[in-house]
PDB file of C-alpha atoms and ligand atoms in Angstrom:
ATOM      1  CA  MET A 102       0.026  -0.009   0.002  1.00 73.00           C
ATOM      2  CA  SER A 103       1.268   3.490  -0.762  1.00 92.00           C
ATOM      3  CA  ILE A 104       2.121   6.172   1.845  1.00 96.00           C
ATOM      4  CA  GLU A 105      -0.666   8.339   0.371  1.00 94.00           C
ATOM      5  CA  LEU A 106      -3.205   5.767   0.881  1.00 95.00           C
ATOM      6  CA  ASN A 107      -2.126   4.774   4.308  1.00 97.00           C
ATOM      7  CA  LEU A 108      -2.223   8.309   5.559  1.00 96.00           C
ATOM      8  CA  LYS A 109      -5.663   8.959   4.115  1.00 95.00           C
ATOM      9  CA  LYS A 110      -7.044   5.913   5.678  1.00 96.00           C
ATOM     10  CA  ILE A 111      -5.635   6.824   9.077  1.00 96.00           C
ATOM     11  CA  LYS A 112      -6.855  10.473   8.867  1.00 94.00           C
ATOM     12  CA  LYS A 113     -10.343   9.031   8.146  1.00 94.00           C
ATOM     13  CA  VAL A 114     -10.493   7.111  11.430  1.00 94.00           C
ATOM     14  CA  VAL A 115      -8.526   9.448  13.684  1.00 96.00           C
ATOM     15  CA  PRO A 116     -10.593  12.381  15.071  1.00 95.00           C
ATOM     16  CA  GLN A 117      -9.434  15.784  13.913  1.00 94.00           C
ATOM     17  CA  ASP A 118      -8.545  17.096  17.364  1.00 96.00           C
ATOM     18  CA  ILE A 119      -5.936  14.364  17.745  1.00 98.00           C
ATOM     19  CA  LYS A 120      -2.488  15.427  16.768  1.00 98.00           C
ATOM     20  CA  LEU A 121      -0.798  12.920  14.341  1.00 98.00           C
ATOM     21  CA  ILE A 122       2.984  12.638  14.306  1.00 98.00           C
ATOM     22  CA  ALA A 123       4.223  10.823  11.292  1.00 98.00           C
ATOM     23  CA  VAL A 124       7.245   8.838  12.545  1.00 98.00           C
ATOM     24  CA  SER A 125       9.779   8.849   9.681  1.00 98.00           C
ATOM     25  CA  LYS A 126      12.811   7.418  11.296  1.00 97.00           C
ATOM     26  CA  THR A 127      14.975   5.278   9.038  1.00 96.00           C
ATOM     27  CA  LYS A 128      12.770   6.409   6.081  1.00 97.00           C
ATOM     28  CA  PRO A 129      14.108   8.360   3.036  1.00 97.00           C
ATOM     29  CA  ILE A 130      13.427  11.971   2.287  1.00 97.00           C
ATOM     30  CA  SER A 131      11.158  10.985  -0.615  1.00 97.00           C
ATOM     31  CA  ASP A 132       8.847   9.227   1.781  1.00 97.00           C
ATOM     32  CA  ILE A 133       8.583  12.372   3.854  1.00 98.00           C
ATOM     33  CA  GLN A 134       7.831  14.414   0.812  1.00 97.00           C
ATOM     34  CA  LYS A 135       4.861  12.106  -0.056  1.00 97.00           C
ATOM     35  CA  ALA A 136       3.273  12.630   3.293  1.00 97.00           C
ATOM     36  CA  TYR A 137       4.101  16.322   3.223  1.00 97.00           C
ATOM     37  CA  SER A 138       2.312  16.719  -0.062  1.00 96.00           C
ATOM     38  CA  LEU A 139      -0.816  15.569   1.618  1.00 94.00           C
ATOM     39  CA  GLY A 140      -0.555  18.211   4.222  1.00 96.00           C
ATOM     40  CA  GLN A 141       1.287  16.391   6.869  1.00 97.00           C
ATOM     41  CA  LEU A 142       3.500  18.805   8.770  1.00 98.00           C
ATOM     42  CA  ASP A 143       4.467  16.945  11.939  1.00 98.00           C
ATOM     43  CA  PHE A 144       7.220  14.409  11.643  1.00 98.00           C
ATOM     44  CA  GLY A 145       9.015  12.327  14.353  1.00 98.00           C
ATOM     45  CA  GLU A 146      12.580  11.306  14.437  1.00 98.00           C
ATOM     46  CA  ASN A 147      14.516   9.496  17.042  1.00 97.00           C
ATOM     47  CA  LYS A 148      18.131  10.177  16.030  1.00 97.00           C
ATOM     48  CA  VAL A 149      19.721  13.676  16.172  1.00 98.00           C
ATOM     49  CA  GLN A 150      21.942  13.359  13.113  1.00 97.00           C
ATOM     50  CA  GLU A 151      19.187  11.955  10.934  1.00 98.00           C
ATOM     51  CA  LEU A 152      16.669  14.614  12.090  1.00 98.00           C
ATOM     52  CA  ILE A 153      19.224  17.491  11.225  1.00 98.00           C
ATOM     53  CA  LYS A 154      20.063  16.028   7.840  1.00 98.00           C
ATOM     54  CA  LYS A 155      16.436  15.619   6.858  1.00 98.00           C
ATOM     55  CA  ALA A 156      15.604  19.112   8.180  1.00 98.00           C
ATOM     56  CA  GLU A 157      18.288  20.621   5.992  1.00 97.00           C
ATOM     57  CA  THR A 158      16.836  19.321   2.844  1.00 97.00           C
ATOM     58  CA  LEU A 159      13.075  19.433   3.486  1.00 98.00           C
ATOM     59  CA  PRO A 160      10.672  22.423   3.708  1.00 98.00           C
ATOM     60  CA  LYS A 161      11.085  24.857   6.589  1.00 97.00           C
ATOM     61  CA  ASN A 162       7.549  24.685   7.741  1.00 98.00           C
ATOM     62  CA  ILE A 163       7.866  21.033   8.779  1.00 98.00           C
ATOM     63  CA  ARG A 164       7.533  20.595  12.523  1.00 98.00           C
ATOM     64  CA  TRP A 165      10.232  18.150  13.712  1.00 98.00           C
ATOM     65  CA  HIS A 166       9.564  16.170  16.842  1.00 98.00           C
ATOM     66  CA  MET A 167      12.398  14.489  18.635  1.00 98.00           C
ATOM     67  CA  ILE A 168      10.753  11.295  19.998  1.00 97.00           C
ATOM     68  CA  GLY A 169      13.743   9.212  20.994  1.00 96.00           C
ATOM     69  CA  HIS A 170      16.115   9.179  23.888  1.00 96.00           C
ATOM     70  CA  LEU A 171      18.202  12.445  23.764  1.00 97.00           C
ATOM     71  CA  GLN A 172      21.734  12.598  25.079  1.00 97.00           C
ATOM     72  CA  ARG A 173      22.719  15.907  26.740  1.00 98.00           C
ATOM     73  CA  ASN A 174      25.677  16.502  24.455  1.00 98.00           C
ATOM     74  CA  LYS A 175      23.352  16.501  21.371  1.00 98.00           C
ATOM     75  CA  VAL A 176      20.991  19.129  22.822  1.00 98.00           C
ATOM     76  CA  LYS A 177      22.856  22.096  21.547  1.00 97.00           C
ATOM     77  CA  SER A 178      22.773  20.909  17.908  1.00 97.00           C
ATOM     78  CA  ILE A 179      19.155  20.020  17.803  1.00 98.00           C
ATOM     79  CA  LEU A 180      17.549  23.061  19.572  1.00 98.00           C
ATOM     80  CA  PRO A 181      17.615  25.326  16.700  1.00 96.00           C
ATOM     81  CA  ILE A 182      15.665  22.912  14.533  1.00 97.00           C
ATOM     82  CA  VAL A 183      13.320  20.901  16.712  1.00 98.00           C
ATOM     83  CA  TYR A 184       9.665  21.878  17.299  1.00 98.00           C
ATOM     84  CA  MET A 185       9.069  19.559  20.317  1.00 98.00           C
ATOM     85  CA  ILE A 186      11.100  17.206  22.405  1.00 98.00           C
ATOM     86  CA  HIS A 187       8.951  14.216  23.530  1.00 98.00           C
ATOM     87  CA  SER A 188      11.467  12.347  25.510  1.00 97.00           C
ATOM     88  CA  VAL A 189      12.667  14.463  28.527  1.00 98.00           C
ATOM     89  CA  ASP A 190      13.609  11.821  31.034  1.00 97.00           C
ATOM     90  CA  SER A 191      15.863  13.373  33.602  1.00 97.00           C
ATOM     91  CA  ILE A 192      16.373  16.500  35.535  1.00 98.00           C
ATOM     92  CA  ARG A 193      19.891  17.004  34.021  1.00 98.00           C
ATOM     93  CA  LEU A 194      18.372  16.881  30.519  1.00 98.00           C
ATOM     94  CA  PHE A 195      15.875  19.540  31.616  1.00 98.00           C
ATOM     95  CA  GLU A 196      18.793  21.614  32.845  1.00 98.00           C
ATOM     96  CA  GLU A 197      20.703  21.201  29.650  1.00 98.00           C
ATOM     97  CA  ILE A 198      17.676  22.070  27.350  1.00 98.00           C
ATOM     98  CA  ASN A 199      16.900  25.094  29.580  1.00 98.00           C
ATOM     99  CA  ASN A 200      20.420  26.418  29.514  1.00 98.00           C
ATOM    100  CA  ARG A 201      20.934  26.065  25.832  1.00 98.00           C
ATOM    101  CA  ALA A 202      17.489  27.541  25.032  1.00 98.00           C
ATOM    102  CA  GLN A 203      18.305  30.518  27.244  1.00 98.00           C
ATOM    103  CA  ASN A 204      21.453  31.087  25.109  1.00 97.00           C
ATOM    104  CA  LEU A 205      19.179  30.999  21.966  1.00 97.00           C
ATOM    105  CA  LYS A 206      16.566  33.215  23.736  1.00 97.00           C
ATOM    106  CA  LYS A 207      14.075  30.484  22.906  1.00 96.00           C
ATOM    107  CA  LYS A 208      11.453  28.597  24.904  1.00 97.00           C
ATOM    108  CA  ILE A 209      11.450  24.923  23.844  1.00 98.00           C
ATOM    109  CA  LYS A 210       8.338  22.760  23.976  1.00 98.00           C
ATOM    110  CA  VAL A 211       8.800  19.524  25.752  1.00 98.00           C
ATOM    111  CA  LEU A 212       6.933  16.544  26.851  1.00 98.00           C
ATOM    112  CA  ILE A 213       7.969  14.439  29.992  1.00 98.00           C
ATOM    113  CA  GLN A 214       8.550  10.827  29.190  1.00 98.00           C
ATOM    114  CA  ILE A 215       7.068   8.482  31.720  1.00 98.00           C
ATOM    115  CA  ASP A 216       8.110   4.826  31.990  1.00 97.00           C
ATOM    116  CA  ILE A 217       4.663   3.227  31.973  1.00 97.00           C
ATOM    117  CA  SER A 218       5.702  -0.270  30.636  1.00 93.00           C
ATOM    118  CA  GLN A 219       6.912  -3.532  32.082  1.00 79.00           C
ATOM    119  CA  ASP A 220       9.713  -3.594  29.478  1.00 81.00           C
ATOM    120  CA  GLN A 221      13.192  -2.889  30.815  1.00 77.00           C
ATOM    121  CA  THR A 222      14.196  -1.177  27.535  1.00 76.00           C
ATOM    122  CA  LYS A 223      12.129   1.925  27.808  1.00 78.00           C
ATOM    123  CA  PHE A 224      13.282   5.280  29.079  1.00 91.00           C
ATOM    124  CA  GLY A 225      11.440   7.773  31.279  1.00 96.00           C
ATOM    125  CA  PHE A 226      10.791   8.956  34.832  1.00 96.00           C
ATOM    126  CA  SER A 227       9.093   6.495  37.171  1.00 95.00           C
ATOM    127  CA  PHE A 228       5.742   7.456  38.507  1.00 96.00           C
ATOM    128  CA  ASP A 229       7.052   7.907  42.052  1.00 96.00           C
ATOM    129  CA  HIS A 230       9.981  10.021  40.956  1.00 96.00           C
ATOM    130  CA  ILE A 231       7.909  12.358  38.713  1.00 97.00           C
ATOM    131  CA  GLU A 232       5.255  12.869  41.371  1.00 97.00           C
ATOM    132  CA  SER A 233       7.833  13.890  43.934  1.00 97.00           C
ATOM    133  CA  ILE A 234       9.164  16.381  41.266  1.00 98.00           C
ATOM    134  CA  PHE A 235       5.630  17.731  40.465  1.00 97.00           C
ATOM    135  CA  LYS A 236       4.933  18.191  44.133  1.00 95.00           C
ATOM    136  CA  SER A 237       8.241  19.867  44.852  1.00 94.00           C
ATOM    137  CA  ASN A 238       7.932  22.701  42.183  1.00 89.00           C
ATOM    138  CA  GLU A 239      11.448  22.154  41.165  1.00 95.00           C
ATOM    139  CA  LEU A 240      10.679  22.337  37.502  1.00 96.00           C
ATOM    140  CA  GLU A 241       9.619  26.036  37.894  1.00 95.00           C
ATOM    141  CA  ARG A 242      13.162  27.304  37.547  1.00 97.00           C
ATOM    142  CA  PHE A 243      13.232  26.101  34.025  1.00 98.00           C
ATOM    143  CA  HIS A 244      12.042  29.325  32.433  1.00 98.00           C
ATOM    144  CA  HIS A 245      13.023  28.401  28.822  1.00 98.00           C
ATOM    145  CA  VAL A 246      11.196  25.036  28.788  1.00 98.00           C
ATOM    146  CA  SER A 247       7.528  24.819  28.159  1.00 98.00           C
ATOM    147  CA  ILE A 248       6.116  21.647  29.587  1.00 98.00           C
ATOM    148  CA  ASP A 249       3.389  20.796  27.161  1.00 98.00           C
ATOM    149  CA  GLY A 250       2.452  17.353  28.507  1.00 98.00           C
ATOM    150  CA  LEU A 251       3.326  13.748  29.066  1.00 98.00           C
ATOM    151  CA  MET A 252       4.521  10.880  26.787  1.00 98.00           C
ATOM    152  CA  GLY A 253       4.558   7.195  27.344  1.00 97.00           C
ATOM    153  CA  MET A 254       5.071   3.977  25.479  1.00 97.00           C
ATOM    154  CA  ALA A 255       3.188   0.867  26.399  1.00 96.00           C
ATOM    155  CA  SER A 256       4.705  -2.627  26.686  1.00 95.00           C
ATOM    156  CA  PHE A 257       5.270  -4.590  23.465  1.00 92.00           C
ATOM    157  CA  THR A 258       2.593  -7.164  24.060  1.00 94.00           C
ATOM    158  CA  GLU A 259      -0.526  -8.550  22.345  1.00 92.00           C
ATOM    159  CA  GLU A 260      -2.390  -8.297  25.531  1.00 95.00           C
ATOM    160  CA  LYS A 261      -4.753  -5.354  25.164  1.00 97.00           C
ATOM    161  CA  ARG A 262      -5.630  -5.367  28.900  1.00 97.00           C
ATOM    162  CA  ILE A 263      -2.014  -4.626  29.861  1.00 97.00           C
ATOM    163  CA  ILE A 264      -1.670  -1.852  27.210  1.00 97.00           C
ATOM    164  CA  LYS A 265      -4.913  -0.317  28.423  1.00 98.00           C
ATOM    165  CA  LYS A 266      -3.821  -0.498  32.051  1.00 98.00           C
ATOM    166  CA  GLU A 267      -0.640   1.327  31.240  1.00 98.00           C
ATOM    167  CA  PHE A 268      -2.291   4.060  29.215  1.00 98.00           C
ATOM    168  CA  LEU A 269      -4.840   4.624  32.004  1.00 98.00           C
ATOM    169  CA  SER A 270      -2.141   5.003  34.513  1.00 98.00           C
ATOM    170  CA  LEU A 271      -0.608   7.783  32.406  1.00 98.00           C
ATOM    171  CA  ARG A 272      -3.974   9.369  31.882  1.00 98.00           C
ATOM    172  CA  LYS A 273      -4.428   9.451  35.607  1.00 98.00           C
ATOM    173  CA  LEU A 274      -1.118  11.263  36.193  1.00 98.00           C
ATOM    174  CA  TYR A 275      -1.895  13.678  33.384  1.00 98.00           C
ATOM    175  CA  ASN A 276      -5.288  14.608  34.778  1.00 98.00           C
ATOM    176  CA  LYS A 277      -3.839  15.046  38.190  1.00 98.00           C
ATOM    177  CA  TYR A 278      -1.307  17.626  37.190  1.00 97.00           C
ATOM    178  CA  LYS A 279      -2.960  19.099  34.044  1.00 98.00           C
ATOM    179  CA  LYS A 280      -4.162  22.258  35.484  1.00 97.00           C
ATOM    180  CA  LYS A 281      -1.091  22.949  37.614  1.00 96.00           C
ATOM    181  CA  TYR A 282       1.234  22.693  34.627  1.00 96.00           C
ATOM    182  CA  SER A 283      -1.141  23.701  31.891  1.00 97.00           C
ATOM    183  CA  PHE A 284      -0.556  20.433  30.038  1.00 98.00           C
ATOM    184  CA  LYS A 285      -1.852  20.256  26.385  1.00 98.00           C
ATOM    185  CA  TYR A 286      -0.830  16.923  25.158  1.00 98.00           C
ATOM    186  CA  LEU A 287      -1.121  13.385  26.351  1.00 98.00           C
ATOM    187  CA  SER A 288       1.128  11.659  23.848  1.00 98.00           C
ATOM    188  CA  MET A 289       0.508   7.961  23.760  1.00 98.00           C
ATOM    189  CA  GLY A 290      -0.204   5.448  20.939  1.00 98.00           C
ATOM    190  CA  MET A 291       1.841   3.890  18.184  1.00 98.00           C
ATOM    191  CA  SER A 292       0.909   1.931  15.123  1.00 97.00           C
ATOM    192  CA  GLY A 293       0.065  -1.182  17.070  1.00 96.00           C
ATOM    193  CA  ASP A 294      -1.888   0.450  19.898  1.00 97.00           C
ATOM    194  CA  TYR A 295      -3.146   3.856  18.904  1.00 98.00           C
ATOM    195  CA  LYS A 296      -6.836   2.801  18.848  1.00 97.00           C
ATOM    196  CA  ILE A 297      -6.480   1.764  22.567  1.00 98.00           C
ATOM    197  CA  ALA A 298      -4.688   5.011  23.310  1.00 98.00           C
ATOM    198  CA  ILE A 299      -7.391   7.058  21.774  1.00 98.00           C
ATOM    199  CA  LYS A 300      -9.952   5.327  23.946  1.00 98.00           C
ATOM    200  CA  CYS A 301      -7.820   6.300  26.916  1.00 98.00           C
ATOM    201  CA  ASN A 302      -7.949  10.000  25.891  1.00 98.00           C
ATOM    202  CA  SER A 303      -4.617  10.338  24.096  1.00 98.00           C
ATOM    203  CA  ASN A 304      -4.584  13.540  21.965  1.00 98.00           C
ATOM    204  CA  MET A 305      -1.302  12.915  20.346  1.00 98.00           C
ATOM    205  CA  ILE A 306      -0.367   9.745  18.470  1.00 98.00           C
ATOM    206  CA  ARG A 307       2.950   8.778  16.897  1.00 98.00           C
ATOM    207  CA  LEU A 308       2.618   6.482  13.904  1.00 98.00           C
ATOM    208  CA  GLY A 309       5.436   5.118  11.851  1.00 98.00           C
ATOM    209  CA  SER A 310       4.842   1.666  10.263  1.00 97.00           C
ATOM    210  CA  ASN A 311       1.189   2.214   9.714  1.00 96.00           C
ATOM    211  CA  ILE A 312       2.100   5.084   7.385  1.00 98.00           C
ATOM    212  CA  PHE A 313       5.498   4.356   5.852  1.00 97.00           C
ATOM    213  CA  GLY A 314       5.604   0.575   6.142  1.00 95.00           C
ATOM    214  CA  SER A 315       7.751  -1.637   8.356  1.00 93.00           C
ATOM    215  CA  ARG A 316      11.310  -0.536   9.046  1.00 89.00           C
ATOM    216  CA  ASN A 317      14.565  -2.385   8.301  1.00 80.00           C
ATOM    217  CA  TYR A 318      17.131  -1.506  10.783  1.00 67.00           C
TER     218      TYR A 318
HETATM  219  C1  PLP B1406       9.320   4.352  16.456  1.00 63.61           C
HETATM  220  C2  PLP B1406       8.519   5.088  17.390  1.00 63.61           C
HETATM  221  C3  PLP B1406       7.194   5.267  17.192  1.00 63.61           C
HETATM  222  C4  PLP B1406       6.434   4.695  15.937  1.00 63.61           C
HETATM  223  O1  PLP B1406       6.470   3.308  15.944  1.00 63.61           O
HETATM  224  P1  PLP B1406       5.420   2.469  15.030  1.00 63.61           P
HETATM  225  O2  PLP B1406       5.122   1.134  15.743  1.00 63.61           O
HETATM  226  O3  PLP B1406       6.257   2.246  13.759  1.00 63.61           O
HETATM  227  O4  PLP B1406       4.248   3.244  14.783  1.00 63.61           O
HETATM  228  C5  PLP B1406       6.468   5.934  18.094  1.00 63.61           C
HETATM  229  N1  PLP B1406       6.940   6.488  19.155  1.00 63.61           N
HETATM  230  C6  PLP B1406       8.288   6.320  19.494  1.00 63.61           C
HETATM  231  C7  PLP B1406       8.910   6.822  20.671  1.00 63.61           C
HETATM  232  C8  PLP B1406       9.039   5.637  18.570  1.00 63.61           C
HETATM  233  O5  PLP B1406      10.441   5.442  18.802  1.00 63.61           O
END
């Protein structure tokens, strides 16, 4: 199936008020151009070098989302280009983003990644850690970071019951602190589980293989 048809099909079933990030990691420029020609402007990448290279070539009105684990020494190079960082998973990373953004006189949109899954491979704050941070107000000193919401990845499992439970745990945290931090986005749901995520009130989904086909690493 073509990228154009995939995207059209997805847009038909996904409500308009849900932000769709097209995850283009490992995919060529030409694939991004196809989605772009249909009006898709939000693209997700998980490697800094790849994101920078693609951004150099592609139209400037594309909004680049950094969705993968971000190393602090890469923050400086990505800040001038990135629209939103979905994967802030430590206070030290917050600090680095804030300091570099201050130098650029910018305010950077971020999501805080929460480790909601049973898998050992995922990054993110634990629920206990982030709750103690939220209660302590220690994020308030990061004036150059706009905390736009929370992001989580569910376990890789066929068991919908587990996925749903994980999404609901993130929704609960989101709702608890939504007012205090003026959250806008609850980013959860990938190709395999976005329908469950939407039922759990996700308003930002990140789809790769559903749009661009499976990836060969
Ligand atoms: C790769 C990736 C996605 C997209 O995965 P698909 O299963 O191809 O839709 C979404 N979110 C993150 C954080 C990713 O790394």
